[in-house]
Each structure stands twice: as structure tokens, then as C-alpha cells.
Amino acid sequence: MSKTYAMTGGATGIGASLKEKLQQRGDRVIVVDIVDAEIIADLSQPEGRREAVLGIHARAPDGLDGFVACAGLGPHIEPKSTIDRVNYFGVVSTIEGVRELVGIKRGSIVAVSSNSAHMDDVDAGHINALLAGDEAGACEWIDKQGDYEAGANAYCGSKRAVALWVRRNAPDYARAGVRLNAIAPGMVDTALNRGAIADEVFRDAMTRNANTIPLGGMGDPDMISDAILFMLDDASRFMAGSVLFVDGAQDAETYPDTF
Ligand code: NAD
């Protein structure tokens, strides 16, 4: 039977690949994005987040089989605080906004984090501000840092905060019948990644990362959307509170004693 999903960030990259696979198997997909979507909304703004959540409720009053918070920005985007706004607040507020809808169908929610979430040279105070919901404080701190520090802290910090938020909230969601998990992709060839590689501040770090993936080379969006499909489907029905690394063993090589 055809299922109903909603997602953010379905216009390009990983999200577009997922959208196409869901549509190909006959599922309905409600896409929120800043361009090329059924619901056009800017998730960097509280108003856009509200429009996204209201738009999904209006289109799926009988519930959702799943929701994927995929929209995100790379570390090179200006102003850097926009990265916090989309990658953390855009993710958490949309997940909270659709939780009840996913509960109706005892469905699955996937937050798209990153293997950058593990990087440990980022500021703990900034991550704590994100987790405390202090958008103004977190963003103000980011915009005071130098280019590299601001981009790295906003990107890695927001992705770490999303993974921690998922871990902290998954038990409650599970009790309400909702499986909440995060996926942590490694480097994948998308517009986001190409933009960061082309940026002179991030070029060296990104190129080094791209050249040291043990499985050999960057992934493509298809590899990540396959994993997200598994996380949405019944095949993963006992999976809740997980952060799934899909990164060609890069995280394992960098942090072998952490899991
Ligand atoms: P992408 O740039 O192709 O896709 C990002 C999507 O987010 C686009 O559709 C874009 O329009 C949307 N978006 C951006 N700003 C928005 C806003 N303000 N409001 C609404 N939508 C907005 O890049 P991608 O690599 O496919 O990224 C998808 C997710 O995967 C992101 O969360 C990214 O951080 C994450 N990720 C990517 C990689 C990688 O190497 N590409 C690695 C780890 C995690």
C-alpha cells in the first residue's frame, strides 16, 4: 500500500535521490525546500519553519509514515550563523512539528546529521547553546569567529547537536510509537560538498578528507538515500536512537575507539 512521507531538502543532492526512490515505488512525498518543492519555505527563519510544519499538517492530516529532515548548508555559507539556523534549528523544529503526525502511523523519523558530528575540536559552549535552544546566543557566537572557525563550528557543531538531540529524545519518541534516528553520512558528491571544496578557506581540509576515505573516494547521493530508505522501512523496525555512520569507514579510522 502506498505510504505518505514528508521531507525537507528534497530539491537536490541526497534529498532529491530519496524523493525519487520513494516516488518510484508509488509513495506520496511532501517536499519542503527553499526551491523546487511543494512547500516553499526558508528553514533558516522561524516563519519558514512554521510554514513548513503547517503545510505538512494541511497535506497529511491523517498522519505520516515517515519524515526526513535533510535540508542543510555547508561550512562555506555566509553568514555562517545561517548554518546553525538551518542545520540545527530547521531540523529540530520541523521534527518536533511533525512528531504527532508520525505518531498516528507509528512511523519513522530520520535526521540527517554528518560524520562531522564526531569531530572533537569544536566548541562545547556553542553546542550547548544549540541544545538549549538559544538560537540568538549560538548564532551571535558563530558570527564573531574567524572564517574557518565559524564555518567548522557551525557545520560540525550543528551536526553534533542534531545527533545528541536525537539520542536524548529518541526514548520519548519511541514511547509515543515513533522511531527517531540520525544518519551520519561521510563525504558525498553533491552541490553542498562541491561548494565547500571550491571555497578557499575549506578547500584544503575538504580535499584531505575526500582523499582519505578508506573505502575509496566520495560517496554518491544514492548510497545515502538507500540507507535512509532502510531507516524509514519496516526492515529497521527495532532501530531507534541510533546514529548510523555511512561514510566508507572514515569515522572508524579517525575515531577507532568511539562508537
Ligand atoms: P544539497 O545542497 O544538494 O542539498 C541541500 C538541500 O537543502 C537543497 O535541496 C537545498 O535547497 C535545501 N536547503 C538549503 N537551505 C535551505 C533553507 N534555508 N530552507 C529550506 N531548504 C534549504 O546537499 P546534500 O549534500 O544533498 O545535503 C543534504 C544533507 O546531507 C544536508 O543536511 C547535509 O549537511 C548532509 N550531509 C551532506 C554530506 C555531503 O558530503 N554532501 C555529508 C554529510 C551530511
mmCIF file of C-alpha atoms and ligand atoms in Angstrom:
data_model
loop_
_atom_site.group_PDB
_atom_site.id
_atom_site.type_symbol
_atom_site.label_atom_id
_atom_site.label_comp_id
_atom_site.label_asym_id
_atom_site.label_seq_id
_atom_site.Cartn_x
_atom_site.Cartn_y
_atom_site.Cartn_z
ATOM 1 C CA MET A 1 0.000 0.000 0.000
ATOM 2 C CA SER A 2 1.242 3.467 -0.861
ATOM 3 C CA LYS A 3 2.707 5.417 2.067
ATOM 4 C CA THR A 4 2.949 9.108 2.844
ATOM 5 C CA TYR A 5 6.245 10.795 3.713
ATOM 6 C CA ALA A 6 7.369 14.352 4.236
ATOM 7 C CA MET A 7 10.895 15.627 3.946
ATOM 8 C CA THR A 8 12.930 18.808 3.859
ATOM 9 C CA GLY A 9 15.703 19.421 1.335
ATOM 10 C CA GLY A 10 14.277 17.339 -1.493
ATOM 11 C CA ALA A 11 15.292 19.713 -4.294
ATOM 12 C CA THR A 12 18.855 18.485 -4.828
ATOM 13 C CA GLY A 13 21.522 16.010 -3.696
ATOM 14 C CA ILE A 14 20.748 13.315 -1.126
ATOM 15 C CA GLY A 15 17.186 14.552 -0.598
ATOM 16 C CA ALA A 16 16.372 14.546 -4.322
ATOM 17 C CA SER A 17 17.697 10.990 -4.612
ATOM 18 C CA LEU A 18 15.493 9.870 -1.708
ATOM 19 C CA LYS A 19 12.431 11.671 -3.086
ATOM 20 C CA GLU A 20 12.846 9.954 -6.463
ATOM 21 C CA LYS A 21 13.148 6.491 -4.890
ATOM 22 C CA LEU A 22 10.048 6.990 -2.747
ATOM 23 C CA GLN A 23 8.070 8.311 -5.711
ATOM 24 C CA GLN A 24 9.255 5.472 -7.941
ATOM 25 C CA ARG A 25 7.786 2.908 -5.569
ATOM 26 C CA GLY A 26 4.486 4.799 -5.536
ATOM 27 C CA ASP A 27 4.720 6.629 -2.219
ATOM 28 C CA ARG A 28 3.494 10.171 -1.726
ATOM 29 C CA VAL A 29 6.279 12.602 -0.778
ATOM 30 C CA ILE A 30 5.589 16.095 0.529
ATOM 31 C CA VAL A 31 8.748 18.120 -0.037
ATOM 32 C CA VAL A 32 9.728 21.277 1.826
ATOM 33 C CA ASP A 33 12.582 23.272 0.336
ATOM 34 C CA ILE A 34 13.621 26.783 -0.472
ATOM 35 C CA VAL A 35 13.301 25.953 -4.209
ATOM 36 C CA ASP A 36 11.547 23.347 -6.363
ATOM 37 C CA ALA A 37 9.203 21.940 -3.711
ATOM 38 C CA GLU A 38 5.515 21.501 -2.905
ATOM 39 C CA ILE A 39 6.040 23.670 0.173
ATOM 40 C CA ILE A 40 8.469 26.534 -0.390
ATOM 41 C CA ALA A 41 9.833 27.583 2.991
ATOM 42 C CA ASP A 42 13.064 29.086 4.266
ATOM 43 C CA LEU A 43 14.082 26.929 7.228
ATOM 44 C CA SER A 44 16.631 29.484 8.392
ATOM 45 C CA GLN A 45 13.701 31.583 9.650
ATOM 46 C CA PRO A 46 11.145 30.813 12.380
ATOM 47 C CA GLU A 47 8.360 31.906 9.998
ATOM 48 C CA GLY A 48 9.589 29.475 7.319
ATOM 49 C CA ARG A 49 9.746 26.636 9.855
ATOM 50 C CA ARG A 50 6.160 27.385 10.909
ATOM 51 C CA GLU A 51 5.000 27.465 7.280
ATOM 52 C CA ALA A 52 6.730 24.128 6.672
ATOM 53 C CA VAL A 53 5.066 22.428 9.634
ATOM 54 C CA LEU A 54 1.623 23.942 8.934
ATOM 55 C CA GLY A 55 1.959 22.991 5.250
ATOM 56 C CA ILE A 56 2.744 19.364 6.123
ATOM 57 C CA HIS A 57 -0.167 19.173 8.596
ATOM 58 C CA ALA A 58 -2.534 20.580 5.978
ATOM 59 C CA ARG A 59 -1.437 17.994 3.398
ATOM 60 C CA ALA A 60 -1.248 14.931 5.657
ATOM 61 C CA PRO A 61 -3.939 15.326 8.347
ATOM 62 C CA ASP A 62 -4.214 11.519 8.667
ATOM 63 C CA GLY A 63 -0.557 11.116 9.587
ATOM 64 C CA LEU A 64 2.849 10.411 8.101
ATOM 65 C CA ASP A 65 4.648 7.097 7.676
ATOM 66 C CA GLY A 66 7.902 8.971 7.970
ATOM 67 C CA PHE A 67 9.705 12.295 7.976
ATOM 68 C CA VAL A 68 13.258 13.070 6.883
ATOM 69 C CA ALA A 69 14.958 16.322 7.937
ATOM 70 C CA CYS A 70 17.516 16.535 5.146
ATOM 71 C CA ALA A 71 17.875 20.249 4.292
ATOM 72 C CA GLY A 72 21.281 21.587 5.215
ATOM 73 C CA LEU A 73 24.044 24.032 4.348
ATOM 74 C CA GLY A 74 27.804 23.507 4.037
ATOM 75 C CA PRO A 75 30.505 25.218 6.132
ATOM 76 C CA HIS A 76 31.267 27.834 3.449
ATOM 77 C CA ILE A 77 27.859 29.567 3.506
ATOM 78 C CA GLU A 78 27.578 33.209 4.626
ATOM 79 C CA PRO A 79 26.599 34.465 7.085
ATOM 80 C CA LYS A 80 27.914 31.457 8.997
ATOM 81 C CA SER A 81 25.098 31.627 11.560
ATOM 82 C CA THR A 82 22.675 30.616 8.768
ATOM 83 C CA ILE A 83 24.275 27.165 9.039
ATOM 84 C CA ASP A 84 23.179 26.895 12.692
ATOM 85 C CA ARG A 85 19.740 28.160 11.766
ATOM 86 C CA VAL A 86 19.095 25.608 9.002
ATOM 87 C CA ASN A 87 21.178 22.619 10.146
ATOM 88 C CA TYR A 88 20.090 22.616 13.793
ATOM 89 C CA PHE A 89 17.001 24.781 14.354
ATOM 90 C CA GLY A 90 15.470 23.921 10.972
ATOM 91 C CA VAL A 91 15.894 20.223 11.753
ATOM 92 C CA VAL A 92 14.719 20.152 15.373
ATOM 93 C CA SER A 93 11.738 22.468 14.886
ATOM 94 C CA THR A 94 10.378 20.539 11.890
ATOM 95 C CA ILE A 95 10.836 17.186 13.630
ATOM 96 C CA GLU A 96 9.023 18.464 16.720
ATOM 97 C CA GLY A 97 6.334 19.962 14.498
ATOM 98 C CA VAL A 98 5.519 16.665 12.754
ATOM 99 C CA ARG A 99 6.089 14.275 15.682
ATOM 100 C CA GLU A 100 2.355 13.864 16.323
ATOM 101 C CA LEU A 101 1.630 13.172 12.649
ATOM 102 C CA VAL A 102 4.286 10.436 12.563
ATOM 103 C CA GLY A 103 2.907 9.051 15.834
ATOM 104 C CA ILE A 104 -0.515 8.486 14.238
ATOM 105 C CA LYS A 105 1.062 5.933 11.868
ATOM 106 C CA ARG A 106 3.777 4.713 14.255
ATOM 107 C CA GLY A 107 6.321 5.832 11.691
ATOM 108 C CA SER A 108 9.974 6.699 11.451
ATOM 109 C CA ILE A 109 11.873 9.999 11.608
ATOM 110 C CA VAL A 110 15.379 10.409 10.207
ATOM 111 C CA ALA A 111 17.524 13.451 10.972
ATOM 112 C CA VAL A 112 20.403 13.966 8.550
ATOM 113 C CA SER A 113 23.487 14.658 10.638
ATOM 114 C CA SER A 114 27.039 14.023 9.336
ATOM 115 C CA ASN A 115 30.162 12.139 10.259
ATOM 116 C CA SER A 116 31.455 15.652 11.087
ATOM 117 C CA ALA A 117 29.347 15.256 14.239
ATOM 118 C CA HIS A 118 32.223 13.333 15.825
ATOM 119 C CA MET A 119 34.886 15.937 15.213
ATOM 120 C CA ASP A 120 36.040 16.867 18.657
ATOM 121 C CA ASP A 121 37.824 20.164 18.104
ATOM 122 C CA VAL A 122 34.629 22.201 18.141
ATOM 123 C CA ASP A 123 33.375 24.496 20.895
ATOM 124 C CA ALA A 124 31.287 22.758 23.566
ATOM 125 C CA GLY A 125 29.659 26.019 24.688
ATOM 126 C CA HIS A 126 28.267 26.579 21.194
ATOM 127 C CA ILE A 127 26.850 23.040 21.072
ATOM 128 C CA ASN A 128 25.289 23.519 24.496
ATOM 129 C CA ALA A 129 23.695 26.781 23.325
ATOM 130 C CA LEU A 130 22.174 24.914 20.352
ATOM 131 C CA LEU A 131 20.869 22.122 22.556
ATOM 132 C CA ALA A 132 19.427 24.694 24.978
ATOM 133 C CA GLY A 133 17.505 26.241 22.072
ATOM 134 C CA ASP A 134 19.407 29.513 22.364
ATOM 135 C CA GLU A 135 19.348 30.459 18.676
ATOM 136 C CA ALA A 136 20.332 34.091 19.229
ATOM 137 C CA GLY A 137 23.251 33.193 21.517
ATOM 138 C CA ALA A 138 24.605 30.382 19.331
ATOM 139 C CA CYS A 139 24.359 32.484 16.157
ATOM 140 C CA GLU A 140 25.928 35.543 17.753
ATOM 141 C CA TRP A 141 28.907 33.439 18.909
ATOM 142 C CA ILE A 142 29.363 31.904 15.448
ATOM 143 C CA ASP A 143 29.376 35.247 13.666
ATOM 144 C CA LYS A 144 32.141 36.525 15.963
ATOM 145 C CA GLN A 145 34.579 33.754 14.952
ATOM 146 C CA GLY A 146 37.078 33.874 12.085
ATOM 147 C CA ASP A 147 36.028 32.322 8.758
ATOM 148 C CA TYR A 148 37.364 28.789 9.282
ATOM 149 C CA GLU A 149 36.378 28.552 12.982
ATOM 150 C CA ALA A 150 32.912 29.923 12.266
ATOM 151 C CA GLY A 151 32.224 27.511 9.387
ATOM 152 C CA ALA A 152 33.696 24.476 11.141
ATOM 153 C CA ASN A 153 31.905 25.156 14.422
ATOM 154 C CA ALA A 154 28.608 25.945 12.733
ATOM 155 C CA TYR A 155 28.731 22.859 10.488
ATOM 156 C CA CYS A 156 30.304 20.253 12.782
ATOM 157 C CA GLY A 157 28.665 21.760 15.879
ATOM 158 C CA SER A 158 25.177 21.817 14.397
ATOM 159 C CA LYS A 159 25.569 18.235 13.135
ATOM 160 C CA ARG A 160 26.847 17.093 16.532
ATOM 161 C CA ALA A 161 23.992 18.863 18.294
ATOM 162 C CA VAL A 162 21.467 17.175 15.978
ATOM 163 C CA ALA A 163 22.946 13.740 16.749
ATOM 164 C CA LEU A 164 22.924 14.461 20.502
ATOM 165 C CA TRP A 165 19.379 15.812 20.317
ATOM 166 C CA VAL A 166 18.287 12.605 18.581
ATOM 167 C CA ARG A 167 19.975 10.465 21.249
ATOM 168 C CA ARG A 168 18.386 12.471 24.070
ATOM 169 C CA ASN A 169 14.895 12.450 22.588
ATOM 170 C CA ALA A 170 14.658 9.010 20.961
ATOM 171 C CA PRO A 171 13.351 7.192 24.080
ATOM 172 C CA ASP A 172 10.427 9.610 24.463
ATOM 173 C CA TYR A 173 9.633 9.413 20.786
ATOM 174 C CA ALA A 174 9.814 5.612 20.947
ATOM 175 C CA ARG A 175 7.291 5.555 23.811
ATOM 176 C CA ALA A 176 4.995 7.588 21.570
ATOM 177 C CA GLY A 177 5.438 4.963 18.826
ATOM 178 C CA VAL A 178 7.893 6.983 16.727
ATOM 179 C CA ARG A 179 11.341 5.668 15.769
ATOM 180 C CA LEU A 180 13.786 8.588 15.834
ATOM 181 C CA ASN A 181 17.255 8.035 14.355
ATOM 182 C CA ALA A 182 20.022 10.037 12.723
ATOM 183 C CA ILE A 183 22.147 9.224 9.715
ATOM 184 C CA ALA A 184 25.744 10.462 9.622
ATOM 185 C CA PRO A 185 26.930 10.484 6.013
ATOM 186 C CA GLY A 186 30.549 10.976 5.090
ATOM 187 C CA MET A 187 31.622 12.967 2.047
ATOM 188 C CA VAL A 188 29.105 12.687 -0.752
ATOM 189 C CA ASP A 189 29.347 14.317 -4.170
ATOM 190 C CA THR A 190 26.603 16.991 -4.043
ATOM 191 C CA ALA A 191 26.258 20.742 -4.593
ATOM 192 C CA LEU A 192 26.909 21.304 -0.873
ATOM 193 C CA ASN A 193 30.155 19.404 -0.982
ATOM 194 C CA ARG A 194 31.309 20.911 -4.277
ATOM 195 C CA GLY A 195 30.682 24.389 -2.842
ATOM 196 C CA ALA A 196 32.790 23.651 0.234
ATOM 197 C CA ILE A 197 35.615 22.135 -1.844
ATOM 198 C CA ALA A 198 35.634 25.212 -4.090
ATOM 199 C CA ASP A 199 35.844 27.581 -1.108
ATOM 200 C CA GLU A 200 39.404 28.725 -0.483
ATOM 201 C CA VAL A 201 39.009 28.568 3.323
ATOM 202 C CA PHE A 202 37.780 24.959 3.318
ATOM 203 C CA ARG A 203 39.478 23.606 0.186
ATOM 204 C CA ASP A 204 42.475 22.009 1.914
ATOM 205 C CA ALA A 205 40.564 20.321 4.732
ATOM 206 C CA MET A 206 37.817 19.090 2.390
ATOM 207 C CA THR A 207 40.281 17.777 -0.199
ATOM 208 C CA ARG A 208 42.272 15.968 2.504
ATOM 209 C CA ASN A 209 39.065 14.359 3.775
ATOM 210 C CA ALA A 210 37.958 13.377 0.290
ATOM 211 C CA ASN A 211 41.309 11.709 -0.386
ATOM 212 C CA THR A 212 41.415 9.650 2.803
ATOM 213 C CA ILE A 213 38.180 7.666 2.666
ATOM 214 C CA PRO A 214 39.199 4.039 3.326
ATOM 215 C CA LEU A 215 36.553 2.600 1.006
ATOM 216 C CA GLY A 216 37.989 4.795 -1.755
ATOM 217 C CA GLY A 217 36.610 8.148 -2.902
ATOM 218 C CA MET A 218 33.490 10.089 -2.067
ATOM 219 C CA GLY A 219 30.076 8.543 -1.939
ATOM 220 C CA ASP A 220 27.181 9.482 -4.175
ATOM 221 C CA PRO A 221 23.702 10.545 -3.025
ATOM 222 C CA ASP A 222 22.265 7.169 -3.999
ATOM 223 C CA MET A 223 24.354 5.419 -1.313
ATOM 224 C CA ILE A 224 22.909 7.631 1.410
ATOM 225 C CA SER A 225 19.319 7.559 0.185
ATOM 226 C CA ASP A 226 19.421 3.738 0.196
ATOM 227 C CA ALA A 227 20.387 3.823 3.880
ATOM 228 C CA ILE A 228 17.643 6.353 4.668
ATOM 229 C CA LEU A 229 15.097 4.136 2.905
ATOM 230 C CA PHE A 230 16.137 1.276 5.187
ATOM 231 C CA MET A 231 15.724 3.571 8.209
ATOM 232 C CA LEU A 232 12.206 4.520 7.073
ATOM 233 C CA ASP A 233 11.097 0.984 6.279
ATOM 234 C CA ASP A 234 9.913 -1.872 8.486
ATOM 235 C CA ALA A 235 13.264 -3.582 7.888
ATOM 236 C CA SER A 236 14.618 -1.274 10.631
ATOM 237 C CA ARG A 237 11.610 -1.653 12.952
ATOM 238 C CA PHE A 238 13.718 -2.186 16.128
ATOM 239 C CA MET A 239 16.093 0.669 15.309
ATOM 240 C CA ALA A 240 15.561 3.773 17.449
ATOM 241 C CA GLY A 241 18.043 6.211 18.938
ATOM 242 C CA SER A 242 20.799 5.200 16.511
ATOM 243 C CA VAL A 243 23.294 7.394 14.728
ATOM 244 C CA LEU A 244 24.142 5.443 11.576
ATOM 245 C CA PHE A 245 27.523 6.266 10.016
ATOM 246 C CA VAL A 246 27.557 5.738 6.256
ATOM 247 C CA ASP A 247 30.989 7.062 5.356
ATOM 248 C CA GLY A 248 33.280 4.435 3.877
ATOM 249 C CA ALA A 249 34.942 3.833 7.293
ATOM 250 C CA GLN A 250 36.252 7.387 7.647
ATOM 251 C CA ASP A 251 34.809 7.847 11.121
ATOM 252 C CA ALA A 252 36.098 4.426 12.202
ATOM 253 C CA GLU A 253 39.574 5.332 11.034
ATOM 254 C CA THR A 254 39.543 8.755 12.718
ATOM 255 C CA TYR A 255 37.923 7.674 15.999
ATOM 256 C CA PRO A 256 38.545 3.904 16.235
ATOM 257 C CA ASP A 257 37.743 3.680 19.949
ATOM 258 C CA THR A 258 34.463 5.597 19.853
ATOM 259 C CA PHE A 259 31.109 4.276 18.722
HETATM 260 P P1 NAD B 1 22.479 19.783 -1.346
HETATM 261 O O1 NAD B 1 22.986 21.173 -1.327
HETATM 262 O O2 NAD B 1 22.371 19.097 -2.650
HETATM 263 O O3 NAD B 1 21.046 19.697 -0.634
HETATM 264 C C1 NAD B 1 20.642 20.545 0.402
HETATM 265 C C2 NAD B 1 19.171 20.841 0.279
HETATM 266 O O4 NAD B 1 18.785 21.708 1.356
HETATM 267 C C3 NAD B 1 18.832 21.565 -1.053
HETATM 268 O O5 NAD B 1 17.685 20.995 -1.633
HETATM 269 C C4 NAD B 1 18.601 22.985 -0.592
HETATM 270 O O6 NAD B 1 17.758 23.752 -1.442
HETATM 271 C C5 NAD B 1 17.991 22.759 0.814
HETATM 272 N N1 NAD B 1 18.095 23.967 1.632
HETATM 273 C C6 NAD B 1 19.215 24.707 1.866
HETATM 274 N N2 NAD B 1 18.920 25.787 2.616
HETATM 275 C C7 NAD B 1 17.588 25.714 2.885
HETATM 276 C C8 NAD B 1 16.697 26.554 3.604
HETATM 277 N N3 NAD B 1 17.099 27.689 4.184
HETATM 278 N N4 NAD B 1 15.396 26.177 3.693
HETATM 279 C C9 NAD B 1 14.969 25.042 3.069
HETATM 280 N N5 NAD B 1 15.769 24.226 2.372
HETATM 281 C C10 NAD B 1 17.066 24.551 2.268
HETATM 282 O O7 NAD B 1 23.425 18.982 -0.369
HETATM 283 P P2 NAD B 1 23.382 17.492 0.231
HETATM 284 O O8 NAD B 1 24.811 17.121 0.379
HETATM 285 O O9 NAD B 1 22.462 16.610 -0.507
HETATM 286 O O10 NAD B 1 22.828 17.781 1.692
HETATM 287 C C11 NAD B 1 21.741 17.076 2.279
HETATM 288 C C12 NAD B 1 22.048 16.868 3.739
HETATM 289 O O11 NAD B 1 23.129 15.947 3.878
HETATM 290 C C13 NAD B 1 22.489 18.134 4.480
HETATM 291 O O12 NAD B 1 21.884 18.173 5.751
HETATM 292 C C14 NAD B 1 23.993 17.948 4.611
HETATM 293 O O13 NAD B 1 24.541 18.662 5.692
HETATM 294 C C15 NAD B 1 24.057 16.455 4.808
HETATM 295 N N6 NAD B 1 25.371 15.884 4.559
HETATM 296 C C16 NAD B 1 25.966 16.022 3.352
HETATM 297 C C17 NAD B 1 27.250 15.480 3.168
HETATM 298 C C18 NAD B 1 27.966 15.622 1.859
HETATM 299 O O14 NAD B 1 29.170 15.326 1.809
HETATM 300 N N7 NAD B 1 27.325 16.042 0.800
HETATM 301 C C19 NAD B 1 27.892 14.810 4.213
HETATM 302 C C20 NAD B 1 27.244 14.684 5.425
HETATM 303 C C21 NAD B 1 25.989 15.222 5.588
#
